PDB file of C-alpha atoms in Angstrom:
ATOM      1  CA  GLU A   2     -81.142 -20.334-107.717  1.00 53.00           C
ATOM      2  CA  ALA A   3     -83.020 -23.507-108.870  1.00 61.00           C
ATOM      3  CA  ASP A   4     -86.691 -23.467-109.561  1.00 89.00           C
ATOM      4  CA  ILE A   5     -88.006 -25.165-106.662  1.00 94.00           C
ATOM      5  CA  TYR A   6     -90.534 -23.606-104.446  1.00 94.00           C
ATOM      6  CA  GLN A   7     -92.230 -24.393-101.057  1.00 96.00           C
ATOM      7  CA  THR A   8     -95.136 -22.806 -99.392  1.00 96.00           C
ATOM      8  CA  PRO A   9     -95.860 -21.416 -96.877  1.00 96.00           C
ATOM      9  CA  ARG A  10     -92.635 -20.018 -95.853  1.00 94.00           C
ATOM     10  CA  TYR A  11     -93.450 -19.525 -92.432  1.00 95.00           C
ATOM     11  CA  LEU A  12     -96.849 -21.160 -90.683  1.00 96.00           C
ATOM     12  CA  VAL A  13     -97.962 -20.578 -86.722  1.00 96.00           C
ATOM     13  CA  ILE A  14    -100.387 -23.156 -86.018  1.00 96.00           C
ATOM     14  CA  GLY A  15    -101.832 -24.612 -83.123  1.00 96.00           C
ATOM     15  CA  THR A  16    -101.990 -28.162 -81.631  1.00 96.00           C
ATOM     16  CA  GLY A  17    -103.872 -30.728 -83.269  1.00 95.00           C
ATOM     17  CA  LYS A  18    -104.105 -28.939 -86.602  1.00 95.00           C
ATOM     18  CA  LYS A  19    -103.725 -30.598 -89.695  1.00 96.00           C
ATOM     19  CA  ILE A  20    -101.049 -29.022 -92.305  1.00 95.00           C
ATOM     20  CA  THR A  21     -99.885 -29.366 -95.755  1.00 97.00           C
ATOM     21  CA  LEU A  22     -96.634 -28.284 -96.786  1.00 97.00           C
ATOM     22  CA  GLU A  23     -96.207 -27.979-100.299  1.00 97.00           C
ATOM     23  CA  CYS A  24     -93.368 -28.506-102.480  1.00 98.00           C
ATOM     24  CA  SER A  25     -93.230 -27.733-106.037  1.00 97.00           C
ATOM     25  CA  GLN A  26     -90.214 -27.968-108.982  1.00 96.00           C
ATOM     26  CA  THR A  27     -90.488 -27.096-112.448  1.00 92.00           C
ATOM     27  CA  MET A  28     -87.296 -28.917-113.750  1.00 91.00           C
ATOM     28  CA  GLY A  29     -88.709 -32.189-114.165  1.00 92.00           C
ATOM     29  CA  HIS A  30     -86.680 -34.071-111.535  1.00 93.00           C
ATOM     30  CA  ASP A  31     -87.454 -37.871-110.983  1.00 92.00           C
ATOM     31  CA  LYS A  32     -86.117 -37.622-107.306  1.00 93.00           C
ATOM     32  CA  MET A  33     -87.607 -35.241-104.413  1.00 95.00           C
ATOM     33  CA  TYR A  34     -86.944 -35.154-100.944  1.00 95.00           C
ATOM     34  CA  TRP A  35     -88.244 -33.968 -97.482  1.00 96.00           C
ATOM     35  CA  TYR A  36     -85.626 -33.033 -94.876  1.00 95.00           C
ATOM     36  CA  GLN A  37     -86.188 -31.654 -91.193  1.00 95.00           C
ATOM     37  CA  GLN A  38     -83.659 -29.395 -89.908  1.00 92.00           C
ATOM     38  CA  ASP A  39     -83.821 -27.992 -86.245  1.00 91.00           C
ATOM     39  CA  PRO A  40     -82.036 -24.476 -85.982  1.00 84.00           C
ATOM     40  CA  GLY A  41     -78.461 -24.640 -86.563  1.00 82.00           C
ATOM     41  CA  MET A  42     -78.461 -28.068 -86.486  1.00 86.00           C
ATOM     42  CA  GLU A  43     -77.673 -30.715 -89.695  1.00 87.00           C
ATOM     43  CA  LEU A  44     -80.853 -32.002 -92.199  1.00 91.00           C
ATOM     44  CA  HIS A  45     -82.329 -34.949 -91.514  1.00 91.00           C
ATOM     45  CA  LEU A  46     -83.983 -37.121 -94.209  1.00 91.00           C
ATOM     46  CA  ILE A  47     -87.584 -37.784 -93.668  1.00 93.00           C
ATOM     47  CA  HIS A  48     -88.993 -39.086 -97.033  1.00 95.00           C
ATOM     48  CA  TYR A  49     -87.932 -39.144-100.456  1.00 93.00           C
ATOM     49  CA  SER A  50     -89.287 -40.340-103.884  1.00 94.00           C
ATOM     50  CA  TYR A  51     -88.092 -41.712-106.778  1.00 89.00           C
ATOM     51  CA  GLY A  52     -90.839 -40.613-109.136  1.00 92.00           C
ATOM     52  CA  VAL A  53     -94.795 -40.833-109.265  1.00 94.00           C
ATOM     53  CA  ASN A  54     -96.516 -43.060-106.876  1.00 94.00           C
ATOM     54  CA  SER A  55     -93.286 -44.033-105.364  1.00 92.00           C
ATOM     55  CA  THR A  56     -92.594 -42.728-101.545  1.00 93.00           C
ATOM     56  CA  GLU A  57     -90.203 -44.002 -99.041  1.00 92.00           C
ATOM     57  CA  LYS A  58     -89.343 -43.123 -95.363  1.00 90.00           C
ATOM     58  CA  GLY A  59     -85.753 -41.751 -94.787  1.00 87.00           C
ATOM     59  CA  ASP A  60     -83.906 -42.149 -91.723  1.00 81.00           C
ATOM     60  CA  LEU A  61     -85.438 -40.063 -89.227  1.00 81.00           C
ATOM     61  CA  SER A  62     -88.726 -41.284 -88.017  1.00 78.00           C
ATOM     62  CA  SER A  63     -91.344 -38.924 -88.837  1.00 82.00           C
ATOM     63  CA  GLU A  64     -95.244 -38.535 -88.205  1.00 88.00           C
ATOM     64  CA  SER A  65     -95.516 -36.763 -91.428  1.00 92.00           C
ATOM     65  CA  THR A  66     -96.663 -38.525 -94.520  1.00 93.00           C
ATOM     66  CA  VAL A  67     -96.026 -37.642 -98.337  1.00 96.00           C
ATOM     67  CA  SER A  68     -97.751 -38.146-101.643  1.00 95.00           C
ATOM     68  CA  ARG A  69     -96.224 -37.828-105.095  1.00 96.00           C
ATOM     69  CA  ILE A  70     -99.064 -38.084-107.738  1.00 96.00           C
ATOM     70  CA  ARG A  71     -97.541 -35.788-110.429  1.00 96.00           C
ATOM     71  CA  THR A  72     -93.748 -35.239-110.814  1.00 95.00           C
ATOM     72  CA  GLU A  73     -93.653 -31.995-109.926  1.00 96.00           C
ATOM     73  CA  HIS A  74     -95.537 -32.001-106.634  1.00 97.00           C
ATOM     74  CA  PHE A  75     -94.198 -33.452-103.536  1.00 97.00           C
ATOM     75  CA  PRO A  76     -96.583 -32.220-100.518  1.00 97.00           C
ATOM     76  CA  LEU A  77     -95.909 -33.273 -96.950  1.00 96.00           C
ATOM     77  CA  THR A  78     -98.883 -33.700 -94.485  1.00 95.00           C
ATOM     78  CA  LEU A  79     -99.237 -33.756 -90.728  1.00 93.00           C
ATOM     79  CA  GLU A  80    -102.500 -34.816 -89.810  1.00 93.00           C
ATOM     80  CA  SER A  81    -102.039 -33.609 -86.073  1.00 94.00           C
ATOM     81  CA  ALA A  82     -99.544 -31.019 -85.432  1.00 94.00           C
ATOM     82  CA  ARG A  83     -97.727 -31.107 -82.300  1.00 94.00           C
ATOM     83  CA  PRO A  84     -94.927 -28.686 -80.597  1.00 95.00           C
ATOM     84  CA  SER A  85     -92.730 -31.395 -81.115  1.00 93.00           C
ATOM     85  CA  HIS A  86     -93.146 -31.017 -84.802  1.00 94.00           C
ATOM     86  CA  THR A  87     -91.760 -27.689 -84.741  1.00 96.00           C
ATOM     87  CA  SER A  88     -88.808 -27.347 -87.214  1.00 95.00           C
ATOM     88  CA  GLN A  89     -87.481 -26.253 -90.612  1.00 95.00           C
ATOM     89  CA  TYR A  90     -88.725 -28.314 -93.271  1.00 96.00           C
ATOM     90  CA  LEU A  91     -86.725 -28.491 -96.433  1.00 96.00           C
ATOM     91  CA  CYS A  92     -87.817 -29.685-100.020  1.00 96.00           C
ATOM     92  CA  ALA A  93     -85.264 -30.874-102.610  1.00 95.00           C
ATOM     93  CA  SER A  94     -84.819 -32.623-105.888  1.00 94.00           C
ATOM     94  CA  SER A  95     -82.568 -34.118-108.232  1.00 91.00           C
ATOM     95  CA  PRO A  96     -82.572 -35.549-111.828  1.00 87.00           C
ATOM     96  CA  LYS A  97     -82.490 -39.040-112.201  1.00 79.00           C
ATOM     97  CA  ASN A  98     -79.101 -39.726-113.174  1.00 76.00           C
ATOM     98  CA  GLN A  99     -77.284 -36.702-111.420  1.00 78.00           C
ATOM     99  CA  GLU A 100     -75.916 -36.438-107.766  1.00 80.00           C
ATOM    100  CA  THR A 101     -76.426 -32.888-106.996  1.00 87.00           C
ATOM    101  CA  GLN A 102     -79.707 -31.858-104.911  1.00 91.00           C
ATOM    102  CA  TYR A 103     -81.671 -28.637-105.450  1.00 92.00           C
ATOM    103  CA  PHE A 104     -82.982 -27.158-102.296  1.00 94.00           C
ATOM    104  CA  GLY A 105     -86.207 -25.111-101.728  1.00 94.00           C
ATOM    105  CA  PRO A 106     -86.255 -22.260 -99.695  1.00 92.00           C
ATOM    106  CA  GLY A 107     -87.802 -24.234 -96.656  1.00 94.00           C
ATOM    107  CA  THR A 108     -90.955 -23.516 -94.538  1.00 96.00           C
ATOM    108  CA  ARG A 109     -90.325 -23.066 -90.822  1.00 95.00           C
ATOM    109  CA  LEU A 110     -92.902 -24.584 -88.958  1.00 96.00           C
ATOM    110  CA  LEU A 111     -94.214 -23.096 -85.258  1.00 96.00           C
ATOM    111  CA  VAL A 112     -96.638 -25.403 -83.553  1.00 96.00           C
ATOM    112  CA  LEU A 113     -98.186 -23.806 -80.384  1.00 95.00           C
TER     113      LEU A 113
ATOM    114  CA  ALA B   4     -73.144 -46.430 -91.673  1.00 76.00           C
ATOM    115  CA  GLN B   5     -72.144 -43.460 -92.905  1.00 83.00           C
ATOM    116  CA  THR B   6     -71.085 -40.396 -91.002  1.00 91.00           C
ATOM    117  CA  VAL B   7     -70.136 -36.866 -91.438  1.00 95.00           C
ATOM    118  CA  THR B   8     -68.299 -34.987 -88.864  1.00 96.00           C
ATOM    119  CA  GLN B   9     -67.852 -30.944 -89.033  1.00 96.00           C
ATOM    120  CA  SER B  10     -65.981 -30.066 -85.971  1.00 95.00           C
ATOM    121  CA  GLN B  11     -66.091 -26.459 -85.932  1.00 95.00           C
ATOM    122  CA  PRO B  12     -69.603 -25.156 -85.008  1.00 94.00           C
ATOM    123  CA  GLU B  13     -68.530 -21.398 -85.859  1.00 96.00           C
ATOM    124  CA  MET B  14     -65.556 -19.765 -87.731  1.00 97.00           C
ATOM    125  CA  SER B  15     -65.008 -16.408 -88.415  1.00 97.00           C
ATOM    126  CA  VAL B  16     -62.735 -14.449 -90.931  1.00 97.00           C
ATOM    127  CA  GLN B  17     -61.671 -11.336 -92.090  1.00 97.00           C
ATOM    128  CA  GLU B  18     -62.857  -9.879 -95.271  1.00 97.00           C
ATOM    129  CA  ALA B  19     -60.532 -10.315 -98.143  1.00 97.00           C
ATOM    130  CA  GLU B  20     -58.642 -13.231 -96.217  1.00 97.00           C
ATOM    131  CA  THR B  21     -58.750 -17.300 -96.738  1.00 98.00           C
ATOM    132  CA  VAL B  22     -60.392 -19.475 -94.456  1.00 98.00           C
ATOM    133  CA  THR B  23     -60.466 -23.400 -94.229  1.00 98.00           C
ATOM    134  CA  LEU B  24     -63.721 -25.265 -93.080  1.00 98.00           C
ATOM    135  CA  SER B  25     -62.955 -28.966 -92.095  1.00 98.00           C
ATOM    136  CA  CYS B  26     -65.044 -32.280 -92.731  1.00 98.00           C
ATOM    137  CA  THR B  27     -64.413 -35.880 -92.067  1.00 97.00           C
ATOM    138  CA  TYR B  28     -66.625 -38.647 -93.050  1.00 97.00           C
ATOM    139  CA  ASP B  29     -66.722 -42.442 -92.251  1.00 95.00           C
ATOM    140  CA  THR B  30     -67.365 -44.802 -94.737  1.00 92.00           C
ATOM    141  CA  SER B  31     -66.456 -48.492 -96.085  1.00 91.00           C
ATOM    142  CA  GLU B  32     -67.374 -47.440 -99.863  1.00 89.00           C
ATOM    143  CA  SER B  33     -64.544 -46.686-102.337  1.00 88.00           C
ATOM    144  CA  ASP B  34     -66.572 -44.675-104.646  1.00 90.00           C
ATOM    145  CA  TYR B  35     -68.836 -41.841-103.247  1.00 93.00           C
ATOM    146  CA  TYR B  36     -69.777 -38.076-103.672  1.00 93.00           C
ATOM    147  CA  LEU B  37     -69.085 -35.022-101.577  1.00 96.00           C
ATOM    148  CA  PHE B  38     -70.515 -31.996-101.363  1.00 96.00           C
ATOM    149  CA  TRP B  39     -70.411 -28.359 -99.418  1.00 97.00           C
ATOM    150  CA  TYR B  40     -73.445 -26.586 -99.509  1.00 96.00           C
ATOM    151  CA  LYS B  41     -73.906 -23.158 -98.326  1.00 96.00           C
ATOM    152  CA  GLN B  42     -77.357 -21.916 -96.421  1.00 93.00           C
ATOM    153  CA  PRO B  43     -77.504 -18.302 -95.874  1.00 90.00           C
ATOM    154  CA  PRO B  44     -79.618 -16.681 -93.320  1.00 85.00           C
ATOM    155  CA  SER B  45     -83.014 -17.200 -94.154  1.00 76.00           C
ATOM    156  CA  ARG B  46     -82.258 -18.210 -97.698  1.00 79.00           C
ATOM    157  CA  GLN B  47     -82.087 -21.176-100.012  1.00 86.00           C
ATOM    158  CA  MET B  48     -79.638 -23.952 -99.550  1.00 90.00           C
ATOM    159  CA  ILE B  49     -77.250 -23.856-102.871  1.00 92.00           C
ATOM    160  CA  LEU B  50     -74.128 -26.054-103.770  1.00 94.00           C
ATOM    161  CA  VAL B  51     -70.881 -24.687-103.458  1.00 96.00           C
ATOM    162  CA  ILE B  52     -68.669 -27.460-104.824  1.00 96.00           C
ATOM    163  CA  ARG B  53     -68.690 -31.272-105.157  1.00 94.00           C
ATOM    164  CA  GLN B  54     -66.120 -33.855-105.471  1.00 95.00           C
ATOM    165  CA  GLU B  55     -66.332 -37.438-107.080  1.00 92.00           C
ATOM    166  CA  ALA B  56     -64.103 -39.752-104.714  1.00 92.00           C
ATOM    167  CA  TYR B  57     -62.519 -41.675-107.862  1.00 90.00           C
ATOM    168  CA  LYS B  58     -61.131 -38.247-108.761  1.00 88.00           C
ATOM    169  CA  GLN B  59     -57.672 -37.656-107.260  1.00 84.00           C
ATOM    170  CA  GLN B  60     -57.676 -33.648-108.661  1.00 91.00           C
ATOM    171  CA  ASN B  61     -59.269 -31.535-105.787  1.00 94.00           C
ATOM    172  CA  ALA B  62     -62.394 -29.437-107.476  1.00 93.00           C
ATOM    173  CA  THR B  63     -62.200 -25.884-107.697  1.00 93.00           C
ATOM    174  CA  GLU B  64     -65.141 -23.290-108.435  1.00 92.00           C
ATOM    175  CA  ASN B  65     -63.757 -19.879-108.526  1.00 95.00           C
ATOM    176  CA  ARG B  66     -62.979 -18.807-105.036  1.00 97.00           C
ATOM    177  CA  PHE B  67     -63.920 -21.905-103.066  1.00 97.00           C
ATOM    178  CA  SER B  68     -61.567 -25.176-103.242  1.00 97.00           C
ATOM    179  CA  VAL B  69     -61.647 -28.398-101.647  1.00 97.00           C
ATOM    180  CA  ASN B  70     -58.805 -30.343-100.243  1.00 96.00           C
ATOM    181  CA  PHE B  71     -59.691 -34.248-100.729  1.00 96.00           C
ATOM    182  CA  GLN B  72     -57.474 -36.423 -98.564  1.00 95.00           C
ATOM    183  CA  LYS B  73     -59.402 -39.974 -99.448  1.00 94.00           C
ATOM    184  CA  ALA B  74     -56.853 -42.166 -97.460  1.00 94.00           C
ATOM    185  CA  ALA B  75     -57.610 -39.592 -94.524  1.00 95.00           C
ATOM    186  CA  LYS B  76     -61.294 -39.047 -95.190  1.00 96.00           C
ATOM    187  CA  SER B  77     -61.010 -35.564 -95.037  1.00 97.00           C
ATOM    188  CA  PHE B  78     -62.691 -33.080 -97.453  1.00 97.00           C
ATOM    189  CA  SER B  79     -62.089 -29.460 -96.183  1.00 97.00           C
ATOM    190  CA  LEU B  80     -63.302 -26.562 -98.094  1.00 98.00           C
ATOM    191  CA  LYS B  81     -61.091 -23.296 -98.697  1.00 98.00           C
ATOM    192  CA  ILE B  82     -62.441 -19.575 -99.274  1.00 98.00           C
ATOM    193  CA  SER B  83     -60.137 -17.322-100.801  1.00 97.00           C
ATOM    194  CA  ASP B  84     -60.721 -13.508-100.636  1.00 97.00           C
ATOM    195  CA  SER B  85     -63.225 -13.701 -98.355  1.00 97.00           C
ATOM    196  CA  GLN B  86     -66.462 -11.774 -98.935  1.00 97.00           C
ATOM    197  CA  LEU B  87     -69.175 -10.351 -96.912  1.00 96.00           C
ATOM    198  CA  GLY B  88     -71.811 -12.434 -98.816  1.00 94.00           C
ATOM    199  CA  ASP B  89     -70.122 -15.630 -97.658  1.00 96.00           C
ATOM    200  CA  ALA B  90     -71.339 -15.507 -94.482  1.00 96.00           C
ATOM    201  CA  ALA B  91     -73.425 -18.398 -93.759  1.00 96.00           C
ATOM    202  CA  MET B  92     -73.899 -21.961 -92.315  1.00 95.00           C
ATOM    203  CA  TYR B  93     -71.688 -24.319 -94.448  1.00 97.00           C
ATOM    204  CA  PHE B  94     -72.227 -27.848 -94.595  1.00 97.00           C
ATOM    205  CA  CYS B  95     -70.328 -31.035 -95.712  1.00 97.00           C
ATOM    206  CA  ALA B  96     -72.308 -33.912 -97.285  1.00 96.00           C
ATOM    207  CA  TYR B  97     -71.784 -37.260 -98.489  1.00 95.00           C
ATOM    208  CA  ARG B  98     -73.628 -39.496-100.943  1.00 91.00           C
ATOM    209  CA  ARG B  99     -72.783 -43.038-102.014  1.00 86.00           C
ATOM    210  CA  SER B 100     -72.404 -43.508-105.590  1.00 80.00           C
ATOM    211  CA  THR B 101     -74.412 -46.604-106.066  1.00 74.00           C
ATOM    212  CA  SER B 102     -77.206 -45.176-103.977  1.00 69.00           C
ATOM    213  CA  ASN B 103     -80.790 -45.468-105.800  1.00 69.00           C
ATOM    214  CA  THR B 104     -82.093 -42.922-103.612  1.00 71.00           C
ATOM    215  CA  GLY B 105     -79.236 -40.112-103.902  1.00 75.00           C
ATOM    216  CA  LYS B 106     -79.716 -39.778-100.326  1.00 83.00           C
ATOM    217  CA  LEU B 107     -77.320 -37.112 -98.787  1.00 90.00           C
ATOM    218  CA  ILE B 108     -75.936 -37.375 -95.202  1.00 92.00           C
ATOM    219  CA  PHE B 109     -75.049 -33.977 -93.692  1.00 93.00           C
ATOM    220  CA  GLY B 110     -72.572 -33.069 -91.129  1.00 95.00           C
ATOM    221  CA  GLN B 111     -73.432 -30.904 -88.319  1.00 94.00           C
ATOM    222  CA  GLY B 112     -72.556 -27.700 -90.126  1.00 95.00           C
ATOM    223  CA  THR B 113     -70.224 -24.356 -89.839  1.00 97.00           C
ATOM    224  CA  THR B 114     -71.323 -21.189 -89.187  1.00 96.00           C
ATOM    225  CA  LEU B 115     -68.805 -18.748 -90.730  1.00 97.00           C
ATOM    226  CA  GLN B 116     -68.945 -15.151 -89.991  1.00 97.00           C
ATOM    227  CA  VAL B 117     -66.960 -12.503 -92.318  1.00 97.00           C
ATOM    228  CA  LYS B 118     -65.489  -9.573 -90.696  1.00 96.00           C
ATOM    229  CA  PRO B 119     -65.570  -6.209 -92.786  1.00 94.00           C
TER     230      PRO B 119
END
């Protein structure tokens, strides 16, 4: 398994709370990604980053925001969580000139 | 826009037998990459196998092999000598070779059950 970590693994939180999902990788990969995956469904890209200080929105519209201040760190923030944000969030990374993405274990978020 | 379709939501196989998971895709590109990822229950998604579209030879990784039919835009995964640890959700994914983002487009997934 690749050296990419996500915390927390599980999170139950009330509506309106601000949350940050952490993602870190120790492989020095330039590119990082956030995917949203509902149970038993496909993954949808919500954010990606080419490198430090570069972030872009993905295909699926999301109210979350991301930042990339350090190469190894790509946190995702929800300013005000809602039940519609309940899902699994997967972080991934890939080296600059490689096609393969390496995935973290995911964060399962439940917003009550 | 590119799309990836996995038409088998669920499949089952007897331990030690062979199973084939189907994947079709739609693209106007001539150069791209295709992947099969495995997502075990509550565990990390890992790469099973990948194929470069410009290579005619089908990729093979131990018990896993693909049948890549470029003209038919088909990319099936064959698992030989199935093991209990192969039980997982399998995703087919596509990536344009010229993509700056490296963005993957995923199919809907196929849940594979392995029966002892």
